[in-house]
XYZ file of N, CA and C in Angstrom:
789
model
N 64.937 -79.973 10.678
C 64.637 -80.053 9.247
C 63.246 -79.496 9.002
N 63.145 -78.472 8.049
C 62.259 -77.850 7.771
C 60.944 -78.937 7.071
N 59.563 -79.121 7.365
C 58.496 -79.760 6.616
C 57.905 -79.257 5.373
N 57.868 -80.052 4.545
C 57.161 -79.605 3.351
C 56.145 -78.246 3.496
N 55.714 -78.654 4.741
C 54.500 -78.093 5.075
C 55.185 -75.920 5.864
N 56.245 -76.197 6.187
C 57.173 -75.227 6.740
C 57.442 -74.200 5.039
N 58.080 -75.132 4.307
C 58.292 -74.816 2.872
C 57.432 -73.920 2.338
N 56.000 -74.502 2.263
C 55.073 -74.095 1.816
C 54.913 -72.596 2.429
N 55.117 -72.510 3.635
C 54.744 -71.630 4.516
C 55.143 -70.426 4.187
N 56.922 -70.830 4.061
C 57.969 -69.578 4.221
C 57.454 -69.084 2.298
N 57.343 -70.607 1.613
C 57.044 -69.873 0.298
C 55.600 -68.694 0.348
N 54.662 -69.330 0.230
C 53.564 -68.438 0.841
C 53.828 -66.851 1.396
N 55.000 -66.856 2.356
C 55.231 -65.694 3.242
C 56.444 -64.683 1.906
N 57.285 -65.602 1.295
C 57.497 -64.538 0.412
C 56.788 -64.366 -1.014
N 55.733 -65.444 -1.539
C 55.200 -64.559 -2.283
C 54.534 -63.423 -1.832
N 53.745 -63.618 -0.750
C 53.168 -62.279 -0.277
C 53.942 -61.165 -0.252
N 55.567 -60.870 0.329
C 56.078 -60.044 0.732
C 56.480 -59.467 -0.770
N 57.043 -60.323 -1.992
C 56.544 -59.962 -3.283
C 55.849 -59.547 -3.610
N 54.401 -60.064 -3.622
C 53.411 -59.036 -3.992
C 53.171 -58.054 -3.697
N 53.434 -57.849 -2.462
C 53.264 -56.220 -2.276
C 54.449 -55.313 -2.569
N 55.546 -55.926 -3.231
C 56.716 -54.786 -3.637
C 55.903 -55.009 -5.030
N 55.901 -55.990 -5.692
C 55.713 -55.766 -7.027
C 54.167 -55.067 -7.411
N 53.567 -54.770 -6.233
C 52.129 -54.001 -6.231
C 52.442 -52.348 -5.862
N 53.383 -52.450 -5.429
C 54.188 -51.024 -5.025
C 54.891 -50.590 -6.174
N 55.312 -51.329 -6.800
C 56.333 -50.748 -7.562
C 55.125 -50.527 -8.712
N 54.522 -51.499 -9.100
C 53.604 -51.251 -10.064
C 52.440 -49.802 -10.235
N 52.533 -49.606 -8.534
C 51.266 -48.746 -8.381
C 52.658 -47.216 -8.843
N 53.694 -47.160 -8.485
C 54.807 -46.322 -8.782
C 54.915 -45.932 -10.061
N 55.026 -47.051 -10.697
C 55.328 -47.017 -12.389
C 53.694 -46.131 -13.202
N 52.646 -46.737 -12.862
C 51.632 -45.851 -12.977
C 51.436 -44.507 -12.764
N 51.473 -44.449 -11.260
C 51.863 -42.900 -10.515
C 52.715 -41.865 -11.786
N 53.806 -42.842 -12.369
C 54.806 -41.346 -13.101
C 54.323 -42.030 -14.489
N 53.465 -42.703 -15.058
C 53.185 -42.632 -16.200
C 51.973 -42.045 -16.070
N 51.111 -41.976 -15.284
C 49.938 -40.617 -15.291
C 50.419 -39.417 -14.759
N 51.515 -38.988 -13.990
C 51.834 -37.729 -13.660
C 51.999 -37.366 -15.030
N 53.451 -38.057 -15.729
C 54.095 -36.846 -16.966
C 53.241 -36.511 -17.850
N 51.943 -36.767 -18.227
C 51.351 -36.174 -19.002
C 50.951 -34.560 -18.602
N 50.294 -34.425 -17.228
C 49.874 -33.894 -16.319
C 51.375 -32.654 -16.323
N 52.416 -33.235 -15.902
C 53.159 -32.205 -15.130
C 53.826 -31.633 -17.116
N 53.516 -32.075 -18.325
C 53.558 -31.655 -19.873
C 52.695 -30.731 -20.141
N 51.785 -30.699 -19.733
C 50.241 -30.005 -19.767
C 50.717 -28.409 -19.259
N 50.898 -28.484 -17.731
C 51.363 -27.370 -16.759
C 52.142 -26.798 -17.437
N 53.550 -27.462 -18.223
C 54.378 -26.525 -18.520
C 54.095 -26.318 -19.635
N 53.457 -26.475 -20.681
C 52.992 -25.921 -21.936
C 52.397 -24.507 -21.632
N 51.656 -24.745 -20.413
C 50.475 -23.608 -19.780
C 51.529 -22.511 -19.185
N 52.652 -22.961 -18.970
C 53.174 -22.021 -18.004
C 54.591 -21.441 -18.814
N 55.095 -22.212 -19.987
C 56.431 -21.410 -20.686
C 55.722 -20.891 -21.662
N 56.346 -19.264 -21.828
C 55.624 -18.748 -22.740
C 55.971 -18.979 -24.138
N 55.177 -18.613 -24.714
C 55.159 -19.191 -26.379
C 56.224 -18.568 -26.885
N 56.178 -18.993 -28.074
C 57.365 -18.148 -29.148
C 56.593 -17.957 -30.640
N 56.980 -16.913 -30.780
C 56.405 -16.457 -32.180
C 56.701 -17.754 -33.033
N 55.566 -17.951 -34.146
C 55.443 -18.516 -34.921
C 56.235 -18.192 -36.169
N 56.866 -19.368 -36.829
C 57.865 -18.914 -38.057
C 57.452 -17.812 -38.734
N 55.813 -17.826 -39.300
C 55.265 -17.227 -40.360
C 55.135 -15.817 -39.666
N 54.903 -15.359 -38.926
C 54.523 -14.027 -37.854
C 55.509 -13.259 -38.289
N 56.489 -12.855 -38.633
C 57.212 -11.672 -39.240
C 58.436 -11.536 -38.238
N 58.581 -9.923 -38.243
C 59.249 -9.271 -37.144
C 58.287 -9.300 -35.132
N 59.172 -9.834 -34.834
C 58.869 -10.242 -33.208
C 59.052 -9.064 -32.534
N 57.861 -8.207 -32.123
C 57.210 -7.009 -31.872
C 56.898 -6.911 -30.190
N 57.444 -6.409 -29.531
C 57.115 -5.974 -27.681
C 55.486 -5.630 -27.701
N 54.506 -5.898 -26.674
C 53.396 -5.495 -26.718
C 53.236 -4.365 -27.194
N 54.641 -2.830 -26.486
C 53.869 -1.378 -26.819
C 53.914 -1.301 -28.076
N 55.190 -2.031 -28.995
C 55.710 -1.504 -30.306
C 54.160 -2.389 -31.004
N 53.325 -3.321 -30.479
C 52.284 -3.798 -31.560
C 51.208 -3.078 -31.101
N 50.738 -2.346 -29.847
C 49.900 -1.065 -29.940
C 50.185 -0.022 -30.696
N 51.423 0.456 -30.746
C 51.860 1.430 -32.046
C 51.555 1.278 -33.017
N 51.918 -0.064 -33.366
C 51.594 -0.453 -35.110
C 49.814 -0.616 -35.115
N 49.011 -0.997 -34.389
C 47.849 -1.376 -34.448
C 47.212 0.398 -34.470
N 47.828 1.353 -33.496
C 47.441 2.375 -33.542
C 47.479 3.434 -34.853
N 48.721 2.640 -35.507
C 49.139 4.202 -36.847
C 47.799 3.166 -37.864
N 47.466 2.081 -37.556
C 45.955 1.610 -38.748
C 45.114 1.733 -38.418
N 45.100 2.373 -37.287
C 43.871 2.647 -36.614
C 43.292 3.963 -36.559
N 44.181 4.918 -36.631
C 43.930 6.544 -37.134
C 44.294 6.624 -38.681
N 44.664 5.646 -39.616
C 44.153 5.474 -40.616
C 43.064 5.213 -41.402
N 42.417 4.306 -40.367
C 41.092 3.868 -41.246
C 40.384 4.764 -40.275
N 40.429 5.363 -39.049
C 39.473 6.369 -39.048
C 39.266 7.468 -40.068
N 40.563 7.991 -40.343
C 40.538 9.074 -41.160
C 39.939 8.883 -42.548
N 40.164 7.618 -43.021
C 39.455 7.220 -44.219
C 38.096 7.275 -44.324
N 37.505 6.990 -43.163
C 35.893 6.832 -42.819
C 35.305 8.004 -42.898
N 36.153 9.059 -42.110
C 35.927 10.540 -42.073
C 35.643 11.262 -43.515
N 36.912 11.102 -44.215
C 36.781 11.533 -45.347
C 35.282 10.454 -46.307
N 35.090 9.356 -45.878
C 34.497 9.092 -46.848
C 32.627 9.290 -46.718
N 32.466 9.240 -45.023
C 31.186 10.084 -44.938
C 31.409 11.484 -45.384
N 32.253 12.680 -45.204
C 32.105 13.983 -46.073
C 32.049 13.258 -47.404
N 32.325 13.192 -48.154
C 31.948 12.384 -49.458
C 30.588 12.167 -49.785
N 30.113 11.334 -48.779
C 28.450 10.975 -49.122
C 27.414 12.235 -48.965
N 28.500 13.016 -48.171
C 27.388 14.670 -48.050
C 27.304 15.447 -49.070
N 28.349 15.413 -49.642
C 28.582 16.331 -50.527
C 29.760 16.195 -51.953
N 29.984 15.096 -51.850
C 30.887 14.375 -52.932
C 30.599 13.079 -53.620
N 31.438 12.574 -54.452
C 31.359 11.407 -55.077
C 30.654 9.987 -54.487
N 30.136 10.507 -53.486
C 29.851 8.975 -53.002
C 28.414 9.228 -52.587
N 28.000 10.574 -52.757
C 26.573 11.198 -52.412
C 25.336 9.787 -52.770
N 25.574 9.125 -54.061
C 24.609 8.404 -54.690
C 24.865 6.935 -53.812
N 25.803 6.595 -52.509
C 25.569 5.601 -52.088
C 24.195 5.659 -51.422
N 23.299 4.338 -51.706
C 22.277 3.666 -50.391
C 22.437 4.485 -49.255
N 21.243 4.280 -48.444
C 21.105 4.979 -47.456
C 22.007 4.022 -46.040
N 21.286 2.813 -46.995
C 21.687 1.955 -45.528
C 23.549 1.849 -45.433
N 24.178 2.169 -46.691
C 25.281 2.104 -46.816
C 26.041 3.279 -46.056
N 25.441 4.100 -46.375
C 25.993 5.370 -45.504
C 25.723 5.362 -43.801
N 24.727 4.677 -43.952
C 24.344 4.549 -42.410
C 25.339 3.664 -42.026
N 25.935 2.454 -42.825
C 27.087 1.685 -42.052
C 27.937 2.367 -41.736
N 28.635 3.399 -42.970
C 29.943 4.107 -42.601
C 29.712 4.745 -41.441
N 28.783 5.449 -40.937
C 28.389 6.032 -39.872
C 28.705 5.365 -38.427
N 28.123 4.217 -39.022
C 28.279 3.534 -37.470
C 29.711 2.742 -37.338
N 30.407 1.966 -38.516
C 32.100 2.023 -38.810
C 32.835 3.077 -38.537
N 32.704 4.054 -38.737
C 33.430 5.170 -38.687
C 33.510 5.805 -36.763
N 32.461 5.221 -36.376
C 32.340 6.058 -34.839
C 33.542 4.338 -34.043
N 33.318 3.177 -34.626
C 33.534 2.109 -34.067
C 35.402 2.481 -33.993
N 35.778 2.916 -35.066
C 37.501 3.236 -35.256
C 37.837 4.346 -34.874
N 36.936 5.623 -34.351
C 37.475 6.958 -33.834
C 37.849 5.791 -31.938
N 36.895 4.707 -31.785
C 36.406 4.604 -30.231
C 37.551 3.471 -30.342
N 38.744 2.762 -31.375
C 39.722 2.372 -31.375
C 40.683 2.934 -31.024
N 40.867 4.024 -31.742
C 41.945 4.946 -31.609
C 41.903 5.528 -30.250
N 41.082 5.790 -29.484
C 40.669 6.543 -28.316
C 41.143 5.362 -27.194
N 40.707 4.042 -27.383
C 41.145 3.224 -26.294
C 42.406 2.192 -26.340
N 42.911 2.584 -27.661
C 44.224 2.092 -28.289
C 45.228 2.912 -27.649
N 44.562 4.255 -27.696
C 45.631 5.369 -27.252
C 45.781 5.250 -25.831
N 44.612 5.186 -24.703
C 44.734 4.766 -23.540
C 45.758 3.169 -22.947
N 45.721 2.477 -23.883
C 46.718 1.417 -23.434
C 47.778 1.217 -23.636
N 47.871 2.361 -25.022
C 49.716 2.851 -24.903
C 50.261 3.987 -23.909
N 49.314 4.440 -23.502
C 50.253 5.520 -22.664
C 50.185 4.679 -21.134
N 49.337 3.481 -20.612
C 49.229 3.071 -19.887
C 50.720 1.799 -19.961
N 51.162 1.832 -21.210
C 52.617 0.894 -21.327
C 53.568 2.185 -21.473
N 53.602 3.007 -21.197
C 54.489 4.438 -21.204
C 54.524 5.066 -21.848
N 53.635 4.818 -23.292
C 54.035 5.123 -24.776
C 53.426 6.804 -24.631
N 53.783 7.009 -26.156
C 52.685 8.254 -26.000
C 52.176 8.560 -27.656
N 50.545 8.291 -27.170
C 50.078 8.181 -28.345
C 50.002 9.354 -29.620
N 50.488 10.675 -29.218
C 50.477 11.697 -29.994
C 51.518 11.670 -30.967
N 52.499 10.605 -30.016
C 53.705 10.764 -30.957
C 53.512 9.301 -32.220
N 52.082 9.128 -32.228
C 51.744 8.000 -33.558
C 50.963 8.853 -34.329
N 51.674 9.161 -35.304
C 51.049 10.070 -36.304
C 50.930 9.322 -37.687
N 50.035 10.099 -38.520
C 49.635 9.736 -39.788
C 49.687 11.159 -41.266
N 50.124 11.476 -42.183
C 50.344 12.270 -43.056
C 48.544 13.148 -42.430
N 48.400 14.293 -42.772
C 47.717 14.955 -43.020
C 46.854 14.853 -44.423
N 47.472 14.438 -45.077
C 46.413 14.083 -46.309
C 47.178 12.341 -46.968
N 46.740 11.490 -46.321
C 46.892 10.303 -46.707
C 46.994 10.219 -48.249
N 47.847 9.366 -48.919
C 47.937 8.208 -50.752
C 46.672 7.725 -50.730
N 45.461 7.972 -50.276
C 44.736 6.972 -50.863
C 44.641 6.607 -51.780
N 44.544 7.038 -52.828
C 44.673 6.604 -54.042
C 45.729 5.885 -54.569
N 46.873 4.865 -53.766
C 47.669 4.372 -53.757
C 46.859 2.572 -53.461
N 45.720 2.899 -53.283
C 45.082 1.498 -53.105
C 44.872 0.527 -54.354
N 43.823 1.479 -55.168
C 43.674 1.343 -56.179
C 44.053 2.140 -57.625
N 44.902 3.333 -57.449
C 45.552 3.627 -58.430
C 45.182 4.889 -58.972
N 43.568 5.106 -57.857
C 43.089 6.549 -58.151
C 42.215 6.867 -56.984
N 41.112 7.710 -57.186
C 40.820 8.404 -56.560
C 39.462 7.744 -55.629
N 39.527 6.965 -54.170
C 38.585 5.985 -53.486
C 37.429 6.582 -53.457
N 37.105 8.341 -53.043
C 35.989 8.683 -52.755
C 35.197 9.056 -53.852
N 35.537 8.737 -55.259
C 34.962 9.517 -56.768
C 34.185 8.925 -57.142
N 33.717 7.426 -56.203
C 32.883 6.496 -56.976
C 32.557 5.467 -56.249
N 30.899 5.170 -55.765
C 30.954 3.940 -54.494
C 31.374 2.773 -54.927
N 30.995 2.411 -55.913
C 31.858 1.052 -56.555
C 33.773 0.542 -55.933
N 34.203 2.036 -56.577
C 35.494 2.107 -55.996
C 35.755 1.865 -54.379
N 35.130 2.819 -53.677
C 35.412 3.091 -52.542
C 35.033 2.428 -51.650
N 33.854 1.545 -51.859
C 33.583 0.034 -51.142
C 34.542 -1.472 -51.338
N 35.554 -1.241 -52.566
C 35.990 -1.647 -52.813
C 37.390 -2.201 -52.538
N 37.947 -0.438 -52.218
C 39.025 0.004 -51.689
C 38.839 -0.057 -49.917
N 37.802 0.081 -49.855
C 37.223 -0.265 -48.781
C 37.198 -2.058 -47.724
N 36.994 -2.684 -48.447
C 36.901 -3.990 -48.204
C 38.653 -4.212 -48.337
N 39.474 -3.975 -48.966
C 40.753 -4.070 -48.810
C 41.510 -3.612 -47.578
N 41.020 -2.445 -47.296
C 41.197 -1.831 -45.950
C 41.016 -2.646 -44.478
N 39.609 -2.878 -44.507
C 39.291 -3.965 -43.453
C 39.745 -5.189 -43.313
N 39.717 -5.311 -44.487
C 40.013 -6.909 -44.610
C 42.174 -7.178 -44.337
N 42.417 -6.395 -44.971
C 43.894 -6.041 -44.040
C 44.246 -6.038 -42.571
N 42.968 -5.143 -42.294
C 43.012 -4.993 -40.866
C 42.940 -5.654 -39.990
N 42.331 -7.018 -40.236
C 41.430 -8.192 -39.748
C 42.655 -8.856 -39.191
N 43.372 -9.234 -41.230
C 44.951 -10.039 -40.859
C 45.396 -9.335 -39.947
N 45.765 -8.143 -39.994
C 46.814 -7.983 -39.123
C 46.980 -8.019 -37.842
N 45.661 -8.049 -37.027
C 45.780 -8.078 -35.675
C 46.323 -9.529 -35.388
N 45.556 -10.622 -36.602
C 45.991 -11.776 -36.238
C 47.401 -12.501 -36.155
N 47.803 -11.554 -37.320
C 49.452 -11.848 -37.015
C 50.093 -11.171 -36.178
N 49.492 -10.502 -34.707
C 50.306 -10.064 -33.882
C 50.303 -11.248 -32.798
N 49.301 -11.829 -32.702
C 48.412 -13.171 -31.518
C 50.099 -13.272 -31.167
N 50.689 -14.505 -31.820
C 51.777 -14.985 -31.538
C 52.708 -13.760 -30.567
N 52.988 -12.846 -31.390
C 53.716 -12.143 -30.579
C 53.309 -12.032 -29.047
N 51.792 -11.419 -28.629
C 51.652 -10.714 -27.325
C 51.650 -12.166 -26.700
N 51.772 -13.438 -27.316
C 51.864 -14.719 -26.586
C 52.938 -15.031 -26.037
N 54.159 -14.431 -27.202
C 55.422 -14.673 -26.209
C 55.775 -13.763 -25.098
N 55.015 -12.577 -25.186
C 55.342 -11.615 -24.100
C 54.889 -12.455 -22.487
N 54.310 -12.994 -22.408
C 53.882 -13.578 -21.457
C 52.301 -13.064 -20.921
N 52.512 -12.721 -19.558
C 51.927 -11.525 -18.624
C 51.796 -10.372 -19.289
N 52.787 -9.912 -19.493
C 52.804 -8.574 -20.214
C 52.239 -8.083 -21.473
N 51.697 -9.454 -22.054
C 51.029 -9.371 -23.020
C 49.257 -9.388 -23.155
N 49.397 -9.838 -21.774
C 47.508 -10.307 -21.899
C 47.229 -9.101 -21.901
N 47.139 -8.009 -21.850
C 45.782 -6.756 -21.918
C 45.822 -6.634 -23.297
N 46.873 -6.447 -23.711
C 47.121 -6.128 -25.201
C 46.250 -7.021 -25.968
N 47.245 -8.407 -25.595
C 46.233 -9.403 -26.272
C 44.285 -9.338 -25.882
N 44.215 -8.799 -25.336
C 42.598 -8.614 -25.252
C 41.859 -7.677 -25.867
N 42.802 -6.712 -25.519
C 42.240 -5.585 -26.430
C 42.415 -5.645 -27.904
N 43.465 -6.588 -28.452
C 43.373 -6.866 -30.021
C 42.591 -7.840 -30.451
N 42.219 -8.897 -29.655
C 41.018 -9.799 -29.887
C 39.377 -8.941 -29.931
N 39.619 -8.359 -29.027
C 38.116 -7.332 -28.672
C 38.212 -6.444 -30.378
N 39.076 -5.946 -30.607
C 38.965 -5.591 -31.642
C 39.240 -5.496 -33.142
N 39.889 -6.885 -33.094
C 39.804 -7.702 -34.033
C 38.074 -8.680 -34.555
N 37.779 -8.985 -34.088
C 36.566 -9.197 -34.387
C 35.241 -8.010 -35.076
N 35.403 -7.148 -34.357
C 34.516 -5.909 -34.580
C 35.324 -5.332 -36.046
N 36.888 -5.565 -36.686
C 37.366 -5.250 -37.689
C 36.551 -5.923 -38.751
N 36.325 -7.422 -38.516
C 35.807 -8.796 -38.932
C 34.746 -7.985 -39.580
N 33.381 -7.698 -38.416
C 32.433 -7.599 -39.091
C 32.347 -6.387 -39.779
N 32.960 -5.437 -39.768
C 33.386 -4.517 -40.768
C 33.270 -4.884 -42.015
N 34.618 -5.974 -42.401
C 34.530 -6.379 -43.579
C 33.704 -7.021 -44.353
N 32.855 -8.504 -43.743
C 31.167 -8.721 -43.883
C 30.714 -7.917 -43.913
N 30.435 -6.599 -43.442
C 29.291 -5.703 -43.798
C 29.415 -4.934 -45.314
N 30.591 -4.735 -45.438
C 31.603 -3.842 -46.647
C 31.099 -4.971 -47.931
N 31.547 -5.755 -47.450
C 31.730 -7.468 -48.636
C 29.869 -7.355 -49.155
N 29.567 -7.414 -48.020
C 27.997 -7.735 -48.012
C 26.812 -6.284 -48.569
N 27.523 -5.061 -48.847
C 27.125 -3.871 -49.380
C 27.298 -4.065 -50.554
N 28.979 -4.544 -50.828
C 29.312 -4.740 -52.267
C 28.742 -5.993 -53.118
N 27.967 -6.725 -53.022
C 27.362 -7.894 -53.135
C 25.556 -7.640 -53.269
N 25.338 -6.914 -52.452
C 23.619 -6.410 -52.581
C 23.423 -5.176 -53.346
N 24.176 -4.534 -53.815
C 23.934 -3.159 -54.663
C 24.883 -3.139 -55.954
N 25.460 -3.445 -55.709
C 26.611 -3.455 -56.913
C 26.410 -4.713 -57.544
N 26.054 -6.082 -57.438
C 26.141 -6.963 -57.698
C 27.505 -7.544 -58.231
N 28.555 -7.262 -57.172
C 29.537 -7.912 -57.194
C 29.765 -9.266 -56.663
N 30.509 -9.844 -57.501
C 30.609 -11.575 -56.957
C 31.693 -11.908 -55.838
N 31.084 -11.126 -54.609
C 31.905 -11.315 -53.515
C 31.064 -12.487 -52.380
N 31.371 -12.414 -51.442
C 30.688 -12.963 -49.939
C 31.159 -12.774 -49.029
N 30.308 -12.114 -48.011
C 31.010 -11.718 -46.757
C 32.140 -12.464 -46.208
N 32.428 -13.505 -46.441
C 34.011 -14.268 -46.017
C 34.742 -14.437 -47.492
N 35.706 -14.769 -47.288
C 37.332 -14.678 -48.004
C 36.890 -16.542 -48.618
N 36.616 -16.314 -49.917
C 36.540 -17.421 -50.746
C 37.998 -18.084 -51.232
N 38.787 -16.893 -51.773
C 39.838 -17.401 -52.438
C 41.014 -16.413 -52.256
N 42.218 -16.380 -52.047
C 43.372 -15.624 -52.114
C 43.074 -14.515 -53.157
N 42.320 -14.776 -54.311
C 43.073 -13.391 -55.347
C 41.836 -12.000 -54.601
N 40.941 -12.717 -53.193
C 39.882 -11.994 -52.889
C 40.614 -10.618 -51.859
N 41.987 -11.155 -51.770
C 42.386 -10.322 -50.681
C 43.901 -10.116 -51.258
N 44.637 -9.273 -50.551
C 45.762 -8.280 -51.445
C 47.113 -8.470 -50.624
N 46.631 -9.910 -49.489
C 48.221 -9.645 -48.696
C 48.519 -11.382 -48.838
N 49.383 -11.869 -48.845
C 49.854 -13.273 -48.973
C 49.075 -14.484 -48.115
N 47.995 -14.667 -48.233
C 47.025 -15.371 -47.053
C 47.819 -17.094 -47.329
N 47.815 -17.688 -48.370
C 48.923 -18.936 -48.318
C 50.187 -18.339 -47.392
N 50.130 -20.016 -46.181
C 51.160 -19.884 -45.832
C 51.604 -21.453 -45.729
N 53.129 -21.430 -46.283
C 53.735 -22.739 -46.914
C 54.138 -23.682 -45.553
N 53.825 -24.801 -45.262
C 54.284 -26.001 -44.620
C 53.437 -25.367 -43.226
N 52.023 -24.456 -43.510
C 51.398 -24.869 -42.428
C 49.858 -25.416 -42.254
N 49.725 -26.208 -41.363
C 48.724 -26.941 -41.061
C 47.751 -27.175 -41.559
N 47.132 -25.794 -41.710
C 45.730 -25.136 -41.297
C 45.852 -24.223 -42.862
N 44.807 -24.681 -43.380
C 45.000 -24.345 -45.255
C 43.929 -22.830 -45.589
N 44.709 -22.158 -45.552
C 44.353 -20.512 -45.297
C 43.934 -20.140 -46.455
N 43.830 -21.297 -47.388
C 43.076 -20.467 -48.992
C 41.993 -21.284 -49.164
N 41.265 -21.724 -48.184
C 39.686 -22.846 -47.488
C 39.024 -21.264 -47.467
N 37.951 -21.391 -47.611
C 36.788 -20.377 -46.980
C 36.797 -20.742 -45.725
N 36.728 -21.921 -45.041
C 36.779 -22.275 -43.847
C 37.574 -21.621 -43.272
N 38.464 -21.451 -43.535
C 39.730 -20.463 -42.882
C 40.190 -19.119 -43.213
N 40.549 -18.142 -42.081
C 40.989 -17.245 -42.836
C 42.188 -16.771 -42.688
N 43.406 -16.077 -43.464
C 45.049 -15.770 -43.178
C 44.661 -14.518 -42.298
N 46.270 -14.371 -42.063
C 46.875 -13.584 -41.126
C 47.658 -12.854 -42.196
N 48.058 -11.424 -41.644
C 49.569 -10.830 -42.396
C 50.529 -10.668 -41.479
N 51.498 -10.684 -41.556
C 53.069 -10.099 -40.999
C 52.630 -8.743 -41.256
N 53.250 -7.971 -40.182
C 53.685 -6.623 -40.032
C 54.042 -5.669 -41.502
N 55.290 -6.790 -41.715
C 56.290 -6.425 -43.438
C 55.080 -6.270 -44.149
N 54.153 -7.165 -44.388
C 53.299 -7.463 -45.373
C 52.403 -6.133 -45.601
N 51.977 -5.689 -44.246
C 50.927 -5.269 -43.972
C 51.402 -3.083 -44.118
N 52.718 -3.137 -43.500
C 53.625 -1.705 -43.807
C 53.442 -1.777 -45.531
N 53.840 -3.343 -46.095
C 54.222 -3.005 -48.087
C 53.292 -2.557 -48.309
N 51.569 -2.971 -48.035
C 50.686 -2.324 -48.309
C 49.905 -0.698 -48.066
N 50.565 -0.201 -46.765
C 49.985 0.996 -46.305
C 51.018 1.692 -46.450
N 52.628 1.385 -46.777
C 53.386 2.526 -46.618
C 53.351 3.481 -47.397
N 52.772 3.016 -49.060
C 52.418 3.605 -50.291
C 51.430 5.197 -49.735
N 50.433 4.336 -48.792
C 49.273 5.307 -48.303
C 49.457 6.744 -47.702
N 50.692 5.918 -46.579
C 51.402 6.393 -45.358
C 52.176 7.618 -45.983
N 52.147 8.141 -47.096
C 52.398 9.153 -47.567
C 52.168 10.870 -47.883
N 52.527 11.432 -47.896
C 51.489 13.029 -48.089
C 50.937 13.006 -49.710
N 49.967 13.261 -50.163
C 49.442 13.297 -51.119
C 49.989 14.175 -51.634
């Protein structure tokens, strides 16, 4: 017959042998409630994205170097034409320092087109075959003639850039879902997306110190810009100065295809 004291014993011997399952199991249950956060993390990092509702038509890296390229030997050509202008045309009476921007804008988008063109033919493309009319609609911006008047043409101007800005941003999503195949692209449109940026601050900020137009180098309000910057049921409130929109592709063709024309 077992003693109280035996009792005690064997009890003793299985709480212990308890405690250490229920210290095992416990340390287990922890283990996979701190892994799954961890192994959520990884695969966020590792499945590639998917275009965002608002992002448009879902574009292959080369086909969004194409599109980035035909606005990119656009607004060079615009620049071109609009320093001849200050030499000897309608825009002769801009500031010095103003002309000196176009100067240094104008060399920044020939050195787009030049390394835009290198990363499409480096995706197989071939950049000769991204062409632009020989004598661009400009006057499809504003309804007449951009280089006849600096008022105008800083004007028409800031629409230009400021287009340009959106649009790289509404490609992000895309070169995100490409995966791999997307990061150069995606670098090279960040690299020059920003440098579009200060384009438009400088443009905004010409038209604001000489003209005394009631602008500011950033995007105050939607009617400041010409492509749909509200976008409905998302987050992040794109008609804030704090913030600035993106365009879709669609958006961004409705606006230049007018251009994209032979005069």
């Amino acid at each position: 017959m077992k003693t109280l004291l035996d009792l005690a014993t064997q009890i003793v011997a299985n709480l212990s042998t308890f405690s250490g399952l229920f210290r095992c199991l416990v340390a287990r249950v922890w283990g996979i409630v701190l892994i799954l956060p961890l192994i959520t993390f990884v695969s966020l990092l590792l499945i590639p994205a998917t275009p965002a509702y608002a992002h448009g038509t879902v574009l292959k890296p080369k086909e969004v170097v194409e599109y980035a390229l035909t606005l990119e030997k656009l607004e060079a050509d615009f620049y071109r034409r609009a320093i001849t202008a200050t030499q000897s045309g309608g825009l002769n009476s801009l500031p010095k320092v103003a002309k000196n921007a176009l100067i240094s804008y104008g060399k920044d988008e020939a050195q787009h087109v030049t390394d835009l063109s290198a990363v499409l033919k480096s995706l197989g493309g071939n950049p000769n075959g991204i062409t632009i009319p020989a004598n661009p609609n400009y006057d499809a911006i504003l309804q007449r003639n951009p280089f006849a008047k600096p008022e105008d043409f800083l004007l028409a101007l800031q629409f230009v850039e400021d287009t340009g800005v959106a649009a790289y941003k509404g490609q992000v999503q895309n070169l995100l879902a490409a995966g791999s195949s997307g990061k150069t692209v995606l670098a090279a449109a960040l690299a020059i997306h920003t440098v579009e940026a200060r384009h438009a601050a400088g443009i905004r900020y010409l038209r604001q110190t000489f003209y005394n137009v009631n602008v500011r180098p950033w995007i105050r309000n939607v009617n400041e810009v010409i492509y749909n910057e509200n976008r409905l049921g998302s987050p992040i409130p794109f008609a804030s100065e704090a913030f600035d929109g993106f365009a879709t592709k669609d958006e961004v063709l409705a606006l230049v295809g007018p251009i994209l024309t032979e005069k």
